[in-house]
Coordinates of N, CA and C and ligand atoms in Angstrom, one line a residue:
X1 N -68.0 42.1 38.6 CA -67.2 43.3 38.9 C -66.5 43.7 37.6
X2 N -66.5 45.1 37.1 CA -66.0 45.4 36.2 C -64.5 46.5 36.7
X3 N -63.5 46.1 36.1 CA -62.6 47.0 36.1 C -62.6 48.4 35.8
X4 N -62.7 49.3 36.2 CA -62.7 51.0 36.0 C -61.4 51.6 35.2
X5 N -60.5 51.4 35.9 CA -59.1 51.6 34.7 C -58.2 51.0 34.9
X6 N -57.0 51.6 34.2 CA -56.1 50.8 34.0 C -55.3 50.4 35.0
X7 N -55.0 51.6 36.3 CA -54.7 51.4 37.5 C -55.5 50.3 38.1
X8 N -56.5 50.3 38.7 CA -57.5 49.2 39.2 C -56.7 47.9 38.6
X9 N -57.0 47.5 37.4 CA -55.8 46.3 36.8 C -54.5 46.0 37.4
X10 N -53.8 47.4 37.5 CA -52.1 47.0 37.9 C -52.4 46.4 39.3
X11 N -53.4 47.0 40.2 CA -53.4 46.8 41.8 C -53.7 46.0 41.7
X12 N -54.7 44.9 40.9 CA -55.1 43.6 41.1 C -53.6 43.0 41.0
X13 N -53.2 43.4 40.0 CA -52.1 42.2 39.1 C -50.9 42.3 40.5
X14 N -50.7 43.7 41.0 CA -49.7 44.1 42.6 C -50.2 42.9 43.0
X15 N -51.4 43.0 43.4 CA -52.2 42.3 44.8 C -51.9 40.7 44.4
X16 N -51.6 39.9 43.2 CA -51.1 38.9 43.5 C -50.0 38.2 43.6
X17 N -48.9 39.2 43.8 CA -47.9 38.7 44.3 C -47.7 38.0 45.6
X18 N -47.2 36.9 45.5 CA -47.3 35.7 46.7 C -48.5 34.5 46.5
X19 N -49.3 34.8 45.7 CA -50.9 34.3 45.5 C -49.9 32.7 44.8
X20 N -50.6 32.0 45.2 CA -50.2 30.6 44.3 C -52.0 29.8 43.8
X21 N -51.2 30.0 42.4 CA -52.7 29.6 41.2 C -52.5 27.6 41.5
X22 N -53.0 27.1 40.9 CA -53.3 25.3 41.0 C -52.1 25.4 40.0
X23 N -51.3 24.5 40.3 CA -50.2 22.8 39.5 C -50.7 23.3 38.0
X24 N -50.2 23.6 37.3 CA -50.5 23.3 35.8 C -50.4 21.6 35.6
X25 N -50.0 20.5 36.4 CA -49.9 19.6 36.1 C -50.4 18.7 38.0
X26 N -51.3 17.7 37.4 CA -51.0 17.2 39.1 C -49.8 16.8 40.1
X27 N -49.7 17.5 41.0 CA -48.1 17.2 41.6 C -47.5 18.2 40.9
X28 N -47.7 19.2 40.0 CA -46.6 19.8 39.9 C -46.6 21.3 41.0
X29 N -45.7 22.4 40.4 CA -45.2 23.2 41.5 C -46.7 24.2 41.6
X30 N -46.7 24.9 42.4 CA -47.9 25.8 42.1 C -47.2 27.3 41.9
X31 N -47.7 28.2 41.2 CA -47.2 29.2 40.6 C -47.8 30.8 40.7
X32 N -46.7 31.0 41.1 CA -47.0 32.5 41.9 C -47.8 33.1 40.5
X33 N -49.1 33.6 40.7 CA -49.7 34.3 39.9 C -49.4 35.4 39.4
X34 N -48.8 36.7 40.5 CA -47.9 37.4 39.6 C -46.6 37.3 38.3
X35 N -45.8 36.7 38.9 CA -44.7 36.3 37.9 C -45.6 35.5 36.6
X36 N -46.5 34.4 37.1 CA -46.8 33.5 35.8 C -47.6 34.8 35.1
X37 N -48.4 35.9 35.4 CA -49.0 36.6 34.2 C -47.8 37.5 33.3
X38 N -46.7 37.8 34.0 CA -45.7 38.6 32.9 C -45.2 37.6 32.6
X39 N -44.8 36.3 32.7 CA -44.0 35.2 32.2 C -45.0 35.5 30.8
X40 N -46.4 35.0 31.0 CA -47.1 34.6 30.3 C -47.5 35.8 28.9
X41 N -47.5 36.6 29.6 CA -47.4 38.1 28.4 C -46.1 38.5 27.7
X42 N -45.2 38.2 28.5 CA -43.6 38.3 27.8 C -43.4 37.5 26.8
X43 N -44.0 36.3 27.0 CA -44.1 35.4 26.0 C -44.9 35.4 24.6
X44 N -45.5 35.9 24.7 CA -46.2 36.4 23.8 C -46.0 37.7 22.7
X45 N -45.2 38.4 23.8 CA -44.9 39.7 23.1 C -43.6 39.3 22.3
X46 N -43.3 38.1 22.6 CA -41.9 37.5 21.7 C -42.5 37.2 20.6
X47 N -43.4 36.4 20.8 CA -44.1 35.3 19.5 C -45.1 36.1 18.7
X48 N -45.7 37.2 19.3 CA -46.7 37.9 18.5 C -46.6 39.4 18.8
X49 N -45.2 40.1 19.0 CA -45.3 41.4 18.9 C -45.9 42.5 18.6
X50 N -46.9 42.6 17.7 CA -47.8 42.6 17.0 C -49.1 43.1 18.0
X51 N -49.1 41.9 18.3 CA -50.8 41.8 19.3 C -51.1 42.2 20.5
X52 N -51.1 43.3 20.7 CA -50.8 43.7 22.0 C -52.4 43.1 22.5
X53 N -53.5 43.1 22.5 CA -54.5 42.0 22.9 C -54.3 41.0 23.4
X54 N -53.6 40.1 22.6 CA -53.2 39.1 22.8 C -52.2 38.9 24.3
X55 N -51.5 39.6 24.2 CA -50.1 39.7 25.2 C -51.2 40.4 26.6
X56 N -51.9 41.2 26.3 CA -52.5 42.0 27.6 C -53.3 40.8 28.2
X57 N -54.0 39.9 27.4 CA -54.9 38.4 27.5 C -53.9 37.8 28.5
X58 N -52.8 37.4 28.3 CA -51.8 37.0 29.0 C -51.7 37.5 30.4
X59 N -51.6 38.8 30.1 CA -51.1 39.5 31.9 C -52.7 39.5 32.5
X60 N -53.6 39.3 31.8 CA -55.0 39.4 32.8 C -55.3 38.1 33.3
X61 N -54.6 37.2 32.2 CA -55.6 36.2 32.8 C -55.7 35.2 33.9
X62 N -54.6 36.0 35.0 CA -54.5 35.4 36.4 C -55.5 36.3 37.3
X63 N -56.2 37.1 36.8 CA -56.5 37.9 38.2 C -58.4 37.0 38.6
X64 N -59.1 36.1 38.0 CA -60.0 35.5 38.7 C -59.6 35.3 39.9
X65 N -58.6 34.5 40.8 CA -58.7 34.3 41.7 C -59.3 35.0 42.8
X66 N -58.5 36.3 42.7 CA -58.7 37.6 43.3 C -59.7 38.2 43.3
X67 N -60.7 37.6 42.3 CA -62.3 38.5 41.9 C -62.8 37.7 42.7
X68 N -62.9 36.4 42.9 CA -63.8 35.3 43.7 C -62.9 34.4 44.3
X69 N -62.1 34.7 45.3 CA -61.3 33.9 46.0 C -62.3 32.7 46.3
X70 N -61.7 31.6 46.4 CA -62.7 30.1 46.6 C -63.3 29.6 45.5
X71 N -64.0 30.5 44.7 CA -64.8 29.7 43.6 C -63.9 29.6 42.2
X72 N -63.4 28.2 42.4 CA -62.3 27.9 41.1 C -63.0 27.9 39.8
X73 N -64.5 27.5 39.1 CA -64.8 27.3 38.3 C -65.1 28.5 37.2
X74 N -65.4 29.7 38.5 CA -65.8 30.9 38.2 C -65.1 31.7 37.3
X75 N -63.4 31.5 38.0 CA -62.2 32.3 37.2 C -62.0 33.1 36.1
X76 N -62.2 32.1 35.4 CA -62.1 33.1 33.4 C -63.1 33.4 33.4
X77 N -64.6 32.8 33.5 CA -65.5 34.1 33.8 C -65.6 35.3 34.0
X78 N -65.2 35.1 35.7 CA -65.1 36.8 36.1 C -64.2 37.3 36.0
X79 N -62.8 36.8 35.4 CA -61.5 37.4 34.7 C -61.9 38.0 33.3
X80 N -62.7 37.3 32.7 CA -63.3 38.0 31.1 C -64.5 39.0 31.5
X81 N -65.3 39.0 32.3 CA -66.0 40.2 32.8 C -65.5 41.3 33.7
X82 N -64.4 41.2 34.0 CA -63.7 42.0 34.7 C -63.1 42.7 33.9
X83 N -62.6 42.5 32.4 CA -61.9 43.0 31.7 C -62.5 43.7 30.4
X84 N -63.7 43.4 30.6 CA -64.2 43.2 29.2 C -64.2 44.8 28.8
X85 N -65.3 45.6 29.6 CA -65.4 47.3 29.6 C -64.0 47.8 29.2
X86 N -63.1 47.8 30.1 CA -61.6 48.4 29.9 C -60.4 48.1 28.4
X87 N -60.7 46.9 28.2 CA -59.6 46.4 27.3 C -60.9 45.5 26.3
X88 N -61.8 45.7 26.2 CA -62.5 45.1 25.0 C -63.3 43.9 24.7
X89 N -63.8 43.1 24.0 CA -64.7 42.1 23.7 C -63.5 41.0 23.4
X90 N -62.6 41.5 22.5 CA -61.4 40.1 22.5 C -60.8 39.6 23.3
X91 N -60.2 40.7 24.1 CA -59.1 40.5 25.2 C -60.5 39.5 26.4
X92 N -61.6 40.0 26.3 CA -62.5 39.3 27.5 C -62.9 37.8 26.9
X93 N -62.7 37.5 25.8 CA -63.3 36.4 24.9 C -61.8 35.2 25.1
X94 N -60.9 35.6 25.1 CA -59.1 35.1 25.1 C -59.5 35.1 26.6
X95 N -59.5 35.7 27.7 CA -59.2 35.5 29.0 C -60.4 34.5 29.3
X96 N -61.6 34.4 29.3 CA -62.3 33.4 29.0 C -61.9 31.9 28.5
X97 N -61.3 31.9 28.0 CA -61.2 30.5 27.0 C -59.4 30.2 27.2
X98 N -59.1 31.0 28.1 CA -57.5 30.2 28.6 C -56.8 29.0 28.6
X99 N -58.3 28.5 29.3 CA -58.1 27.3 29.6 C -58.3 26.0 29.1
X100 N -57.3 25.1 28.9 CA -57.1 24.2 28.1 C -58.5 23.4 27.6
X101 N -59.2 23.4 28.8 CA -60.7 23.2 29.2 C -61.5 23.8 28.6
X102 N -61.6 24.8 28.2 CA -62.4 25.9 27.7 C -62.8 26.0 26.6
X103 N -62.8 24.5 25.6 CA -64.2 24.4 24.6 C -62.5 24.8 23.3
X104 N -63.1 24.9 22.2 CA -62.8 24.7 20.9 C -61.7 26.3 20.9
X105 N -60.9 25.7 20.1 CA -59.9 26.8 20.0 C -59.2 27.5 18.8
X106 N -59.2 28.9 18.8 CA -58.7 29.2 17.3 C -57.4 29.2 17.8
X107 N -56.5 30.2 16.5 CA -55.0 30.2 16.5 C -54.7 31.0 17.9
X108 N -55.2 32.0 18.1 CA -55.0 32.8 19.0 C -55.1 32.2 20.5
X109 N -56.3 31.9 20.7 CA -56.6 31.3 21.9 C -55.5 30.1 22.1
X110 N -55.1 29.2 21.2 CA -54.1 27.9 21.6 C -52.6 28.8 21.5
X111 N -52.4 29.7 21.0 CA -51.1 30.3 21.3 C -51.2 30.7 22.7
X112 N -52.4 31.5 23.3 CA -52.5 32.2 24.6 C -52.3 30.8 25.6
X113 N -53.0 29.8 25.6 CA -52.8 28.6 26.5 C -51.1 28.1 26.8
X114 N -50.9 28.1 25.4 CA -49.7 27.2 25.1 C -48.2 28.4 26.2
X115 N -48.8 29.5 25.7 CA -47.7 30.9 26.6 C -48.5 30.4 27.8
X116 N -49.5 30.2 28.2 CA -49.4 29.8 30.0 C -49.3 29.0 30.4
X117 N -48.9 28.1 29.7 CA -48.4 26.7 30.7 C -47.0 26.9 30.6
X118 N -46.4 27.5 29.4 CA -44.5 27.9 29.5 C -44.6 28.8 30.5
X119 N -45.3 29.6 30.6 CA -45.4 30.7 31.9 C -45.4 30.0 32.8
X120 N -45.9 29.2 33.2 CA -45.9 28.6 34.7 C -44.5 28.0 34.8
X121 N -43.0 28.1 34.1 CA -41.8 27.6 34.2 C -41.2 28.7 34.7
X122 N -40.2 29.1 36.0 CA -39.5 29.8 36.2 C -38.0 29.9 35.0
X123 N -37.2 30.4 35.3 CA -36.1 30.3 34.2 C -35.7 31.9 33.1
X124 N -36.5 32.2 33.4 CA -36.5 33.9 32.3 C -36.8 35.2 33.5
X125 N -36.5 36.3 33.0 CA -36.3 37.4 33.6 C -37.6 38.2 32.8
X126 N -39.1 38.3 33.4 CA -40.1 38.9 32.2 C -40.3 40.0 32.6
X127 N -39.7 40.4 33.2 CA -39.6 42.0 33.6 C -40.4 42.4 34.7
X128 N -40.8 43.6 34.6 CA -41.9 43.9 36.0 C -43.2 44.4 35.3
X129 N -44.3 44.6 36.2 CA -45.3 45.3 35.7 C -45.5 46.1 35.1
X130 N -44.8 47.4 35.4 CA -45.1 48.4 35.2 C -44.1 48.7 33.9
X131 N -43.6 48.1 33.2 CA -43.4 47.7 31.8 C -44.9 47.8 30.8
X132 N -46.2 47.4 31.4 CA -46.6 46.9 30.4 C -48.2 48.2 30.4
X133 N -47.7 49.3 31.5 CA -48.5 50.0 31.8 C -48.7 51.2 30.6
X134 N -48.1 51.4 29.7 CA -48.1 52.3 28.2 C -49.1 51.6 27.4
X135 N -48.7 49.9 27.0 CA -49.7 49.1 26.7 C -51.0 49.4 27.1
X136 N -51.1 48.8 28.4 CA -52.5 48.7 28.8 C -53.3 50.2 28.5
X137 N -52.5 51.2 28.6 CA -53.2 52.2 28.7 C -53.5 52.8 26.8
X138 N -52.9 52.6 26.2 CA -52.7 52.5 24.6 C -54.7 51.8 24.2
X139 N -54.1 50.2 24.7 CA -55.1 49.1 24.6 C -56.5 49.5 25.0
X140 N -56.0 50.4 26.4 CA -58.0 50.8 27.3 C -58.4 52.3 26.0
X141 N -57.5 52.5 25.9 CA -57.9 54.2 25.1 C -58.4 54.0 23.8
X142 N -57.8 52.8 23.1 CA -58.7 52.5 21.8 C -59.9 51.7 22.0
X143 N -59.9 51.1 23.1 CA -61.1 50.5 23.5 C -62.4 51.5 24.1
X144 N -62.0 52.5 24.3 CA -63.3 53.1 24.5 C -63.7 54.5 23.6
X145 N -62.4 54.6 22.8 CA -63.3 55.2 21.6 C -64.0 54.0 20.4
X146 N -63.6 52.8 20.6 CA -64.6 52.1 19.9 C -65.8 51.8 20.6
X147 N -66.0 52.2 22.2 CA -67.3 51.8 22.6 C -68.1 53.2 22.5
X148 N -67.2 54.2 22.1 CA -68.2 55.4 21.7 C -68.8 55.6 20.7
X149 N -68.1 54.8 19.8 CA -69.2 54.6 18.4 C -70.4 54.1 18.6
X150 N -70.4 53.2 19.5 CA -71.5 52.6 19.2 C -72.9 52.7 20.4
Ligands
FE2_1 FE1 -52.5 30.6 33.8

């Protein structure tokens, strides 16, 4: 399933409020998907201001559940195919490889991990969604005049 725009995105990211993702640790708490994706992008927009990629990698990369409720393995999969059209080859390549699990890591990719497991900590105020809706829309608009080049 491919994301169509930037709206389609926010409704996912709406739609998982209340959703609880797996323990980042065994026994530990389980974490509301909503909040952990702006924890997880807020955090980033601290450490890498800069990269709005990077940070948008963050706020997507909870919405697998929601693409294939039940099939856990699938996740960053269909979270990086879900995203890839709209926000690009990087941001789909980062949402892919989230996971600590997910094979060999550059600088980017271990910053993106490292912001989602502090994401999964309550304790900060990362604002609301629709904070990050200029971004995403900035991020989809240069993404598809680079896919009109080619
Ligand atoms: Fe996560």
């Amino acid at each position: 399933m491919e994301l169509r725009g930037v709206e389609e995105l926010m409704d996912l990211l709406y739609a998982c409020r209340g959703t609880f993702g797996a323990p980042g640790f065994p026994g530990g708490p389980p974490v509301d998907l909503h909040q952990h994706a702006l924890r997880t992008a807020a955090l980033l927009r601290r450490s890498r201001p800069a990269d709005k990629e990077l940070q948008l990698a963050g706020l997507a990369h909870v919405i697998g559940p929601l693409l294939r409720p039940g099939d856990r393995t699938a996740h960053p999969d269909c979270a990086a195919d879900a995203v890839r059209s709209l926000l690009g080859e990087r941001v789909a390549g980062l949402v892919r490889g989230h996971r600590p699990d997910g094979g060999l890591a550059d600088d980017d990719l271990l910053r993106l991990r490292q912001a989602a497991e502090e994401g999964r900590c309550a304790g900060f105020d990362a604002g609301v969604l629709e904070d990050w809706r200029t971004v995403l829309e900035l991020v989809a608009a240069r993404n598809s005049r680079l896919g009109a080049v080619d």
